Coordinates of C-alpha atoms in Angstrom, one line a residue:
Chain A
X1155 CA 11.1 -104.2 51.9
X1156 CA 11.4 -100.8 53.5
X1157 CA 14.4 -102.0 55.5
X1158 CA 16.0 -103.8 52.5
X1159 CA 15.5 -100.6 50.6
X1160 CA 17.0 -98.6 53.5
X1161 CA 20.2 -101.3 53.8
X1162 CA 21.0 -101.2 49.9
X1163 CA 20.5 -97.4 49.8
X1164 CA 22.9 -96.4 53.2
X1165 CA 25.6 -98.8 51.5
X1166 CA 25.3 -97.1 48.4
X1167 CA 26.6 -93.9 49.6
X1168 CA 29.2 -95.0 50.7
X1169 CA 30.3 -96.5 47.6
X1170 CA 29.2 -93.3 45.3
X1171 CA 31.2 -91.2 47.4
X1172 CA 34.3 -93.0 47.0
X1173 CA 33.9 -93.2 43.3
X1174 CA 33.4 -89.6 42.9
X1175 CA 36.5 -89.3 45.7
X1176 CA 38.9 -91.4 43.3
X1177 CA 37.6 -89.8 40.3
X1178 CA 38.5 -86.4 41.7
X1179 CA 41.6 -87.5 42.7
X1180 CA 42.2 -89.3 39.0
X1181 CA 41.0 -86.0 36.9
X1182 CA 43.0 -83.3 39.0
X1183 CA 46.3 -85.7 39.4
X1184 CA 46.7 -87.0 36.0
X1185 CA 43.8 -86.2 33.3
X1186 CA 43.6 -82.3 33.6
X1187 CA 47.1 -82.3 32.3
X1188 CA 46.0 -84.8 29.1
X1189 CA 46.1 -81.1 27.2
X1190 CA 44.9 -81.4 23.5
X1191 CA 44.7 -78.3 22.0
X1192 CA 44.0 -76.7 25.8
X1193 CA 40.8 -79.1 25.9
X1194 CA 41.1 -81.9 28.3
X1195 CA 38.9 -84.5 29.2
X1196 CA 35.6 -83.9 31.4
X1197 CA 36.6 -86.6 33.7
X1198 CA 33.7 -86.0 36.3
X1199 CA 31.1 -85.4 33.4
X1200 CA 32.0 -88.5 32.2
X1201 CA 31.7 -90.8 35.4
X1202 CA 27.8 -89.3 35.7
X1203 CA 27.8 -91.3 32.2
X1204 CA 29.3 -93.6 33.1
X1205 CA 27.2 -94.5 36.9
X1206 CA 23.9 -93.6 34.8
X1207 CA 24.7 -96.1 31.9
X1208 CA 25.9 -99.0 34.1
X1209 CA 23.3 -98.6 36.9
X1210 CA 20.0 -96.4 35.1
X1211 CA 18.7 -92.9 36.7
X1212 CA 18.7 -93.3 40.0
X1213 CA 22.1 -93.5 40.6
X1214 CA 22.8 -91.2 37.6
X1215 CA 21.2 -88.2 39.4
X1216 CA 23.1 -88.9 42.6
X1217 CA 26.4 -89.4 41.1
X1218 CA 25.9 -86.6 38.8
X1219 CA 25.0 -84.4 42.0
X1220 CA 27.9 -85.6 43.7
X1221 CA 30.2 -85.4 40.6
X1222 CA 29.2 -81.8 40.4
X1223 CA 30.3 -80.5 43.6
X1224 CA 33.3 -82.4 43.4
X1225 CA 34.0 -79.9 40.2
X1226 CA 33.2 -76.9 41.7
X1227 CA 35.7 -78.3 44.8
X1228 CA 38.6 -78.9 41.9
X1229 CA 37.8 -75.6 40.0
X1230 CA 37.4 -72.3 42.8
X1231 CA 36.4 -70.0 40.0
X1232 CA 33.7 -72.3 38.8
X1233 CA 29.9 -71.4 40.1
X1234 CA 29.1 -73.2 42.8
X1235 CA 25.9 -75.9 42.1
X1236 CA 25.8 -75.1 37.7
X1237 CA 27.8 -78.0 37.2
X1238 CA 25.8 -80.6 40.1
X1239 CA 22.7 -79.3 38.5
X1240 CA 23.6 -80.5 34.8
X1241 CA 25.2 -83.3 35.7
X1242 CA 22.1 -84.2 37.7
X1243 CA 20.1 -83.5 34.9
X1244 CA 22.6 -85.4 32.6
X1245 CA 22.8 -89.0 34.8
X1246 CA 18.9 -88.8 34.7
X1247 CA 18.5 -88.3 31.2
X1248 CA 21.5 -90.9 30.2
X1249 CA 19.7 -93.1 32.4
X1250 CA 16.2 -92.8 31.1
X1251 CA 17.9 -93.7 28.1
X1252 CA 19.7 -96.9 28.7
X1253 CA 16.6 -97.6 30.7
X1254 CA 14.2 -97.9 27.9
X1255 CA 16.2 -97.6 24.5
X1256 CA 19.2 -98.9 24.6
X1257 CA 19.1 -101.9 27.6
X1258 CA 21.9 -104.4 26.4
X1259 CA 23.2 -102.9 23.3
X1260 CA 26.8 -103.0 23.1
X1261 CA 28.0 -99.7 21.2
X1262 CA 25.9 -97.6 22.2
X1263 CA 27.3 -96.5 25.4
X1264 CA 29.8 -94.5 23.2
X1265 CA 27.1 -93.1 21.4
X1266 CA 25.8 -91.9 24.9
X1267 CA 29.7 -91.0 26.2
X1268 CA 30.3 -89.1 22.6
X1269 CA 26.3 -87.5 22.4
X1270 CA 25.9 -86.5 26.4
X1271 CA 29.9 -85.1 25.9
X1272 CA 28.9 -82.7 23.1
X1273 CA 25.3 -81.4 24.5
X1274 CA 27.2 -80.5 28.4
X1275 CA 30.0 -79.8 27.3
X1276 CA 28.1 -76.9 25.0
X1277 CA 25.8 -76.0 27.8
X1278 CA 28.3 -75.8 30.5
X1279 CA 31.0 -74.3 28.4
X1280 CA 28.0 -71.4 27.6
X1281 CA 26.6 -70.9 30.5
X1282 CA 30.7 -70.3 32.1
X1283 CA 31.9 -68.2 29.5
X1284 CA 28.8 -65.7 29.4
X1285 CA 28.8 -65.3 33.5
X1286 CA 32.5 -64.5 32.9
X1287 CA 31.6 -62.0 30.1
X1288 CA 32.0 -63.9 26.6
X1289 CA 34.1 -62.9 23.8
X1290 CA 34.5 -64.7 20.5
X1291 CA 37.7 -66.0 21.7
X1292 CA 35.9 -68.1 24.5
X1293 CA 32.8 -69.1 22.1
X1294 CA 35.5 -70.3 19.9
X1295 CA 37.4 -72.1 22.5
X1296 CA 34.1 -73.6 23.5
X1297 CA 33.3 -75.0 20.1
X1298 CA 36.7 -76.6 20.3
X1299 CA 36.4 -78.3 23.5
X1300 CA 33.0 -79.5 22.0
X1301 CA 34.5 -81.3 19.1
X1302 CA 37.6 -82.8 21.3
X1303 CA 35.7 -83.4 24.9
X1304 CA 33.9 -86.3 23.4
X1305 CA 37.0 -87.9 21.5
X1306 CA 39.2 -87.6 25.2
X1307 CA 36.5 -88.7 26.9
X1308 CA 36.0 -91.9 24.6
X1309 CA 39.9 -93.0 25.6
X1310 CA 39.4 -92.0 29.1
X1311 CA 35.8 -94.0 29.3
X1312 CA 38.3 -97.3 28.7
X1313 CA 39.9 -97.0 32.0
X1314 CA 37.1 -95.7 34.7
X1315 CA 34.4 -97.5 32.7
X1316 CA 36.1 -100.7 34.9
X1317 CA 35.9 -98.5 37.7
X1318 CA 33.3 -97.8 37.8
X1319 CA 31.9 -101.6 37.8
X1320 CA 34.3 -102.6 40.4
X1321 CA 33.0 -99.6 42.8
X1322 CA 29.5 -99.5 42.1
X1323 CA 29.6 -103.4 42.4
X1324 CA 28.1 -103.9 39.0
X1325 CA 27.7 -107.4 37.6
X1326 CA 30.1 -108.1 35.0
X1327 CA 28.2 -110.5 33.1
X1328 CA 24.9 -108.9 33.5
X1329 CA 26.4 -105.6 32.8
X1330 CA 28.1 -106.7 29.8
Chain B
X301 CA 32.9 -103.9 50.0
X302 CA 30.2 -106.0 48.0
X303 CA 30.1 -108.7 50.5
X304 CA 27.6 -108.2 52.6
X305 CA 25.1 -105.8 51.4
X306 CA 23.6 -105.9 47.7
X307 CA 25.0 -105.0 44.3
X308 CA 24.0 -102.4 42.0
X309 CA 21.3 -105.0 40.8
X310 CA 19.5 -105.1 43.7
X311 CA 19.4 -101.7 44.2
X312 CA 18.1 -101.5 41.1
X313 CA 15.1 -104.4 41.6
X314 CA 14.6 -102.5 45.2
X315 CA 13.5 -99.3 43.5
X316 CA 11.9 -100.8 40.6
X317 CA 9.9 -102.6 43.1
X318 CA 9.1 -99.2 44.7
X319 CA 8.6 -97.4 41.6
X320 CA 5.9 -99.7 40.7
X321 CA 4.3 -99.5 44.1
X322 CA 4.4 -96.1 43.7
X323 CA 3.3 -96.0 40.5
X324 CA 0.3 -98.0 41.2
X325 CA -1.2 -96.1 44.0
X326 CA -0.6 -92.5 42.3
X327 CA -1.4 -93.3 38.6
X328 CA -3.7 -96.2 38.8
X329 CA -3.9 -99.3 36.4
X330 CA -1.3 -98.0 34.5
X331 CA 1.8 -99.9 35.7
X332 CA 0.1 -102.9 36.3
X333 CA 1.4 -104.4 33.5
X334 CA 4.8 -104.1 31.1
X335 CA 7.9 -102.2 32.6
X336 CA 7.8 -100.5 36.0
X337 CA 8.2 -97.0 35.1
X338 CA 11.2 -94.9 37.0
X339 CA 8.7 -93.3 39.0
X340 CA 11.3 -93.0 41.5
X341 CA 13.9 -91.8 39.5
X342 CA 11.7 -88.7 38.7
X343 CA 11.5 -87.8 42.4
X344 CA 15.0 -88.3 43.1
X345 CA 15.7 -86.2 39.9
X346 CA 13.0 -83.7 41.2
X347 CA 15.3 -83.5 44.8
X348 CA 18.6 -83.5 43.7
X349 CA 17.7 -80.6 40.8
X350 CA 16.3 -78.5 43.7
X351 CA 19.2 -79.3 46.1
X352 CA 21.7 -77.9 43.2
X353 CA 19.3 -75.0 42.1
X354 CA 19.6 -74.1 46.2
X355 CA 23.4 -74.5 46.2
X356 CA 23.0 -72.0 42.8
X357 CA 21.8 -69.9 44.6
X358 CA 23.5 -69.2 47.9
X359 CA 26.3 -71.2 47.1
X360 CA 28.4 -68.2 46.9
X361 CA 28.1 -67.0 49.7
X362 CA 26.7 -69.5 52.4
X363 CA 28.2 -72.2 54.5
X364 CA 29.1 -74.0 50.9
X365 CA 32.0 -71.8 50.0
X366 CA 33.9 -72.6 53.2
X367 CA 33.5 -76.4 53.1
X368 CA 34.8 -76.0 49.3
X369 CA 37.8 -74.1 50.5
X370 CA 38.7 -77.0 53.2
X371 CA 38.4 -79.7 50.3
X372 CA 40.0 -77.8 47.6
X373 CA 43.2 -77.2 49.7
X374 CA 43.2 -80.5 50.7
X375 CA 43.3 -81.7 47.2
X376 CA 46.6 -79.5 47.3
X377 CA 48.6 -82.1 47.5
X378 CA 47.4 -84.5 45.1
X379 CA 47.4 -81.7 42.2
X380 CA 51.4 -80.8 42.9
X381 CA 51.6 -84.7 43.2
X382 CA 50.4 -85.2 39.9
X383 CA 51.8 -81.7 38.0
X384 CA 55.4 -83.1 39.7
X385 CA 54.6 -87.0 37.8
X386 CA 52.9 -85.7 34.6
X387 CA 55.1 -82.7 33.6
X388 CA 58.2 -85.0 32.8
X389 CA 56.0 -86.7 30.4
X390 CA 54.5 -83.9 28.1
X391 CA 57.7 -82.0 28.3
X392 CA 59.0 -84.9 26.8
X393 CA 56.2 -84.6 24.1
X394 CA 57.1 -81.2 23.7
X395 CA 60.8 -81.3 23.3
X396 CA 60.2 -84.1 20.7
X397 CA 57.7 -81.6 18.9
X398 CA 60.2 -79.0 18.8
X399 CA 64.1 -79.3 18.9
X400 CA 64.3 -77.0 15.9
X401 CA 62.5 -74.3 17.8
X402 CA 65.0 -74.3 20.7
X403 CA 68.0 -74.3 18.3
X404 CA 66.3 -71.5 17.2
X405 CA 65.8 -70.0 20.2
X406 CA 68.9 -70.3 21.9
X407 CA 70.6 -69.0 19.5
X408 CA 68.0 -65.3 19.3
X409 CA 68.3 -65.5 23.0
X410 CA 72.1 -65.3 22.4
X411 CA 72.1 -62.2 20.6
X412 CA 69.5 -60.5 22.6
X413 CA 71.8 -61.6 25.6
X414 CA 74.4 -59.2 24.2
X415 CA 72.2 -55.9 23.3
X416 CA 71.2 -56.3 26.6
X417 CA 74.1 -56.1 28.6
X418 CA 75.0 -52.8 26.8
X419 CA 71.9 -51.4 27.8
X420 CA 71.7 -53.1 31.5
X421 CA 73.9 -50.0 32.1
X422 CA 72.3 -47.3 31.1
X423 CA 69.3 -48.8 32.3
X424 CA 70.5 -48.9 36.4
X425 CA 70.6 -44.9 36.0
X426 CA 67.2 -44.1 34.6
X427 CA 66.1 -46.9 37.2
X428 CA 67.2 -44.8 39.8
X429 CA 65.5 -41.1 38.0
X430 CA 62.5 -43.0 38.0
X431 CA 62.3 -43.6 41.4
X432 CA 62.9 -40.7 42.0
X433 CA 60.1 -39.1 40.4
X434 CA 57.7 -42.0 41.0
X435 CA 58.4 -40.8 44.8
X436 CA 58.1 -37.1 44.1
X437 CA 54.2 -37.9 42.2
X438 CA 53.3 -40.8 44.8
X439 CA 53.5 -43.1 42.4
X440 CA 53.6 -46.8 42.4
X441 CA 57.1 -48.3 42.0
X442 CA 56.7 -52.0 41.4
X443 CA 60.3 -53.2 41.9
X444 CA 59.7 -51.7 45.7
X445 CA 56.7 -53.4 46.1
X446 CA 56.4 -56.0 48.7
X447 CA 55.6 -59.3 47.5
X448 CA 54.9 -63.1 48.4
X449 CA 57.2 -66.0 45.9
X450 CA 54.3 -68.6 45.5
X451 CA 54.8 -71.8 43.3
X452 CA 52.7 -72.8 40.6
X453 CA 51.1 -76.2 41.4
X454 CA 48.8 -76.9 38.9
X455 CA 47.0 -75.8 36.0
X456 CA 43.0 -75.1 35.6
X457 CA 41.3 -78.3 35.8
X458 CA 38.4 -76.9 33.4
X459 CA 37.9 -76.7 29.6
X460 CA 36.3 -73.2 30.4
X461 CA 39.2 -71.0 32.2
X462 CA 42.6 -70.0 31.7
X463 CA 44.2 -70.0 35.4
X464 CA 46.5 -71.4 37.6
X465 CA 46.8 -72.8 41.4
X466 CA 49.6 -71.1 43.3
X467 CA 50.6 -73.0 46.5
X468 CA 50.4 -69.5 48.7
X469 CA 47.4 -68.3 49.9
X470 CA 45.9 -66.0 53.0
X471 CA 48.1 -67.0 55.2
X472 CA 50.6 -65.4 53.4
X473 CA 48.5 -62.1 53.0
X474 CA 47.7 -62.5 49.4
X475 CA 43.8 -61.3 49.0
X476 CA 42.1 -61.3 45.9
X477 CA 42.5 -58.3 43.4
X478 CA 46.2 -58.9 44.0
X479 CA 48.2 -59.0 40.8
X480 CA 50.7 -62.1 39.8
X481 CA 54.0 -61.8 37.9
X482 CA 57.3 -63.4 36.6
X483 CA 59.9 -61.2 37.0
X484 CA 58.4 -58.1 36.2
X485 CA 56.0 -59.4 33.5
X486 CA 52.3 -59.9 34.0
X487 CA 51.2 -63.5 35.0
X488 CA 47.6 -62.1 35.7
X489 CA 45.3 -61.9 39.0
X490 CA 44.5 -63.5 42.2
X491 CA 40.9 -64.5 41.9
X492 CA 40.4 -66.8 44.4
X493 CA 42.0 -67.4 48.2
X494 CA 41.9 -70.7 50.2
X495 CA 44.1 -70.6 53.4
X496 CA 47.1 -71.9 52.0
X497 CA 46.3 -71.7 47.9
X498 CA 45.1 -69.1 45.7
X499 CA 43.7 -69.5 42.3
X500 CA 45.3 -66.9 39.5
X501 CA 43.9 -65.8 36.3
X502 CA 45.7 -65.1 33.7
X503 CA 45.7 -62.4 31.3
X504 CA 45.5 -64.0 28.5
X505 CA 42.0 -65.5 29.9
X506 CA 39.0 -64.6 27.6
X507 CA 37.5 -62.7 30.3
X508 CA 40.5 -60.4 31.3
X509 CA 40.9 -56.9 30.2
X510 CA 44.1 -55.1 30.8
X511 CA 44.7 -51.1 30.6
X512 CA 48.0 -51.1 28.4
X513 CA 50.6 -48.5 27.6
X514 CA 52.3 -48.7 24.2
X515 CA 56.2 -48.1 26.0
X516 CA 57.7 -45.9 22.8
X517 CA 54.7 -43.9 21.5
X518 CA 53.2 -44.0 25.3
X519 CA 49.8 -44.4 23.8
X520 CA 47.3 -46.4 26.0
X521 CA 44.8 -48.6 24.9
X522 CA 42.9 -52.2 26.3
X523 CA 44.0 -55.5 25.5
X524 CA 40.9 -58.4 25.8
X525 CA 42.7 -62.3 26.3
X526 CA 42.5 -64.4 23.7
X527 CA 43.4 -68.1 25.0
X528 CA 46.6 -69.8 26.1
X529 CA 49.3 -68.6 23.6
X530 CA 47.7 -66.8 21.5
X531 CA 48.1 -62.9 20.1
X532 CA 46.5 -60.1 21.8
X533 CA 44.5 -57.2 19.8
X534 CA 45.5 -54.0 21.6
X535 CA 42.2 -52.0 21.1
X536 CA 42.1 -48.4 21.3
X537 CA 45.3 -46.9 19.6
X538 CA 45.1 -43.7 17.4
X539 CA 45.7 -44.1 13.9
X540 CA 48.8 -41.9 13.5
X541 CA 50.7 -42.9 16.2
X542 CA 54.1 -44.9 15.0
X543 CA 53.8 -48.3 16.5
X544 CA 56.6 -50.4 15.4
X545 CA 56.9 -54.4 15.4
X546 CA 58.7 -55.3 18.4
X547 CA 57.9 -52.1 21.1
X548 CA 57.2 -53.3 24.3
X549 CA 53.4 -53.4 25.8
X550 CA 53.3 -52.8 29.6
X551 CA 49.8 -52.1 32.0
X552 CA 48.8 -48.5 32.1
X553 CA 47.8 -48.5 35.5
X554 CA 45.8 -45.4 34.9
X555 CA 42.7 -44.6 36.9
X556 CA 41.5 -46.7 38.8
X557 CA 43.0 -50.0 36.9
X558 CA 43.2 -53.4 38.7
X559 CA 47.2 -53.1 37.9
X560 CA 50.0 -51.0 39.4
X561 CA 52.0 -49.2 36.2
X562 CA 54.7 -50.8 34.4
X563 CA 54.4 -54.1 34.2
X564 CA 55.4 -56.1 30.9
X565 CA 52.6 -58.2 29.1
X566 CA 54.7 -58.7 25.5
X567 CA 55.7 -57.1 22.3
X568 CA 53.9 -55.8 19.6
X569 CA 53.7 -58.1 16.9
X570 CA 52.3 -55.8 14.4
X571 CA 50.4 -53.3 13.4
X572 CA 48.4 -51.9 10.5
X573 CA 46.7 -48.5 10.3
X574 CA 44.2 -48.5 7.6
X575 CA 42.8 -45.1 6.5
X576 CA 39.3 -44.2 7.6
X577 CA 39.4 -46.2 10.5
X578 CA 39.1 -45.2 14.2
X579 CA 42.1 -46.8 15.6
X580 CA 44.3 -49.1 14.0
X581 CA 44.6 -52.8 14.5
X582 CA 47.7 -53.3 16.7
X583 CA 48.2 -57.1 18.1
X584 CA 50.8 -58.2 20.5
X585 CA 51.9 -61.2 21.7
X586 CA 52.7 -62.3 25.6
X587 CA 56.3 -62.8 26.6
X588 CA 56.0 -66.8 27.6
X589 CA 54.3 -69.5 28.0
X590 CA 52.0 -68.5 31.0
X591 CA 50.7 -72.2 31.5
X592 CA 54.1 -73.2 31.9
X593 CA 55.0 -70.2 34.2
X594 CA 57.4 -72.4 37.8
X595 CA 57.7 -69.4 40.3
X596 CA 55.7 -66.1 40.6
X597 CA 55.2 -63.5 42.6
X598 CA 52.5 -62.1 44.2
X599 CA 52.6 -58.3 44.1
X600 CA 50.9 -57.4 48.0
X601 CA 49.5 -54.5 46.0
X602 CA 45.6 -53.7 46.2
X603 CA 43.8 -52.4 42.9
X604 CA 42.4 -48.8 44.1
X605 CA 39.0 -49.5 43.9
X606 CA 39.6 -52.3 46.5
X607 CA 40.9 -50.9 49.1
X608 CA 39.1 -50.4 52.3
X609 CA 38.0 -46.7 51.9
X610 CA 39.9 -44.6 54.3
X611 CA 38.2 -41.1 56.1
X612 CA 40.4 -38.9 54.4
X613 CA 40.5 -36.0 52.2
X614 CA 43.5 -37.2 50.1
X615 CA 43.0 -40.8 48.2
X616 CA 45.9 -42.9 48.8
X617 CA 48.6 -43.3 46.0
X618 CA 48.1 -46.7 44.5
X619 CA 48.5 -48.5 47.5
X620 CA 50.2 -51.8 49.0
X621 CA 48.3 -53.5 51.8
X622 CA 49.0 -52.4 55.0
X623 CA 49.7 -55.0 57.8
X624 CA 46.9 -55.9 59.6
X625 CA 44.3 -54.7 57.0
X626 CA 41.8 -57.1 55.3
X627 CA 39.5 -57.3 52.9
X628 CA 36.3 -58.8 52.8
X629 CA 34.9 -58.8 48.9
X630 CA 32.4 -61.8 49.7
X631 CA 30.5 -62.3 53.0
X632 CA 31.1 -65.4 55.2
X633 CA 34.1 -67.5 55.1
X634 CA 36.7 -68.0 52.4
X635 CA 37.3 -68.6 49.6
X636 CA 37.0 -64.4 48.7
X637 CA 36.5 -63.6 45.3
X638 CA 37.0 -61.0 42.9
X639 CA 35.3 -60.5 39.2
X640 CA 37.7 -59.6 36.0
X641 CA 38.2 -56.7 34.1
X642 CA 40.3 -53.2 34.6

């Protein structure tokens, strides 16, 4: 079982790293300019959702990790390891969930998208804006991305949930 | 790539399997029965949160930084790739949203067009007084400064900070500190350096503070960003002075500010000076769009306080970067960083 286990885990990497590869590549070619209101969608936030609610916590936390650094690589200004460590604790918890709540229930993946979209985007948005000094301009800006992060990341959820399946190998019809 | 090795659903049976193993042998008799619990999820969890909290912590300045540098200017590319395919699109959106505007526009423009071809000559002979007694004090003169053109290849890719990615970076001696402008107008700061990129923040970032000088009354005062596009609170200004709608707002560079003297940032909107106050509320608003900002230029000018400090008795005048002199503001390799403010 230990050699299974060791097979389905060394051809997993592979396959985490080049989702959170193409979603990089996705987010910094084409949905950081989706500008509403300055706010765009938190593409890489959203694909630890997304691994975490199609797979459970195990991969959550290693897409989340991965996820995370691939945000500090797109953003230079952004503290290196804030964003892995959230999104880390964000694919667990999201996992947990679907795990033992929500296992099979169609809508509630949004629910998961919108909810786990408001509480990082919060967090994250705080902890950025007070190690860069906050004013209320910022704590209003963050506010704003809170109520809008969710709604973007609902429309962008429709074209790398698929993704997501196809790379992560997911069963369609057990998925579904 | 699913062909020969298992799906996410085996992975998944593969570590419940575990987890329930696992489970079993540290918590006895209590997964014998019902779900296996994600025993195994809390250890990964437990790993990865420690890896990050690591990475928190010397990220900054250990081997991390470097390996970022590498990828993010190898993801160069595919940002100017994708700024050169999206922009076509929302400036479609935008043009749409606002034809009356340009109308508008083009036709103010016009008229400021002609005031300032009258005053173009005047102008070119206090350009050259000024010069003159910029050189005679040591001063700064920004339109003799050196300076690298750099195009802008891509916005922020965060909800959290107002910068841009410039496609010129130490190997074209800009450094962080180093100040960005269009034309002679602020743009805002190097922050961060790759080899070939550099990241700039812009003054209208929440986290900015800019020493300003009012350019009729001369008064100084501090301007705080406020967001993309938005007006500027000029903190700071006395009471009585006359500030008129309109005046130009320029950086102080007094002290030791992060900004060489004389740069434009906008015009004064308006101002109201109630009695009893302090100071009285002046707010300004930039000259452009700074998001949608093509070509800049980085001034190869060093805030003060940044320069490598010199065994001398005399500080040096506000000072470009002389060839061959770096500057190291964060140990081990790039990307160099520099905090906000000044």
């Amino acid at each position: 079982m230990t050699g299974r286990f060791a097979e389905v885990r060394a051809a997993l990497v592979p396959r985490l790293l080049a989702l959170v590869t193409m979603t990089t590549i996705l987010h910094v070619a084409l949905f950081s300019h989706l500008r509403v209101f300055g706010v765009i969608p938190e593409t890489l936030l959203l694909v630890t959702v997304l691994a975490a609610l199609e797979t459970g916590p195990n991969i959550g936390v290693a897409v989340g990790f991965a996820a995370g650094l691939a945000y500090a690589v797109s953003d230079l200004d952004a503290p290196l390891g804030v964003a892995a460590l959230l999104f880390v604790l964000t694919g667990w918890t999201v996992g947990i969930i679907r795990d033992y709540a929500f296992a099979g229930a169609g809508r509630v993946p949004f629910a998961l998208v919108i909810i786990s979209s408001v509480i990082v985007t919060v967090v994250h948005g705080l902890l950025l804006t007070t190690a860069r000094g906050a004013t209320p301009a910022s704590l209003i800006h963050v506010g704003i991305s809170a109520a809008l992060v969710p709604i973007l990341n609902c429309f962008v959820a429709i074209v790398l949930r698929p993704i997501v399946r196809v790379v992560l190998g997911v069963n369609w019809n057990e998925a579904s | 790539m699913s062909s020969n090795v298992g799906n996410v659903s085996d992975v998944r049976r593969t570590l419940r399997s575990r987890s329930s193993r696992s489970s079993a042998g540290m918590n006895s008799g209590s997964s014998r029965s019902g779900p296996a619990r994600p025993v195994r999820s809390t250890s990964s969890l437990f790993f990865f949160v420690l890896v990050s909290a690591t990475i928190v912590v010397i990220g900054s300045t250990g081997p991390f930084a470097g390996v970022r540098a590498v990828l993010s200017d190898a993801l160069s590319p595919v940002r100017s790739a994708g700024s050169t395919l999206v922009s076509p699109l929302s400036n479609l959106f935008d043009s749409v949203g606002s034809q009356q505007d340009l109308i508008d526009e083009n036709l103010r423009l016009r008229e400021e067009n002609i005031d300032l071809k009258s005053r173009v000559a005047l102008a070119d002979d206090a350009i050259r007084q000024r010069r003159e007694l910029l050189a005679m004090e040591k001063l700064t003169d920004i339109t003799s400064l050196p300076s690298v053109v750099a195009e802008v290849v891509g916005g922020t890719t965060s909800n959290f900070d107002v910068t841009v990615q410039i496609d010129a970076g130490s190997s074209d001696g800009i450094r962080p500190g180093m100040p960005v402008v269009a034309g002679y107008g602020l743009v805002g700061r190097v922050t961060v350096v790759t080899r070939n990129s550099a990241r700039v923040r812009l003054f209208t970032d929440g986290s900015m503070g800019v020493g300003v000088r009012l350019a009729n009354s001369g008064e100084v005062g501090i301007i705080k960003g406020a967001g993309s596009g938005k007006e500027m609170r000029v903190n700071g200004i006395d009471p009585n002075t006359v500030v008129v709608p309109g005046e130009l707002v320029t950086t102080s560079g007094l002290g030791d500010s992060r900004y060489p003297n004389g740069l434009a940032l906008g015009r004064v909107v308006r101002a109201t000076a109630a009695s009893g106050q302090l100071e009285q509320e002046v707010v300004m608003m930039p000259f452009s769009d700074l998001d949608r900002v093509g070509l800049v230029r980085v001034l190869l000018w060093v805030p003060p306080d940044l320069v490598p400090s010199v065994p001398s008795t005399t500080r040096p005048p506000a000072t470009t970067l002389p060839t061959g002199v770096s500057i190291t503001l964060a140990s081990g390799s790039a990307p160099a960083a520099v905090g906000s403010g000044g």
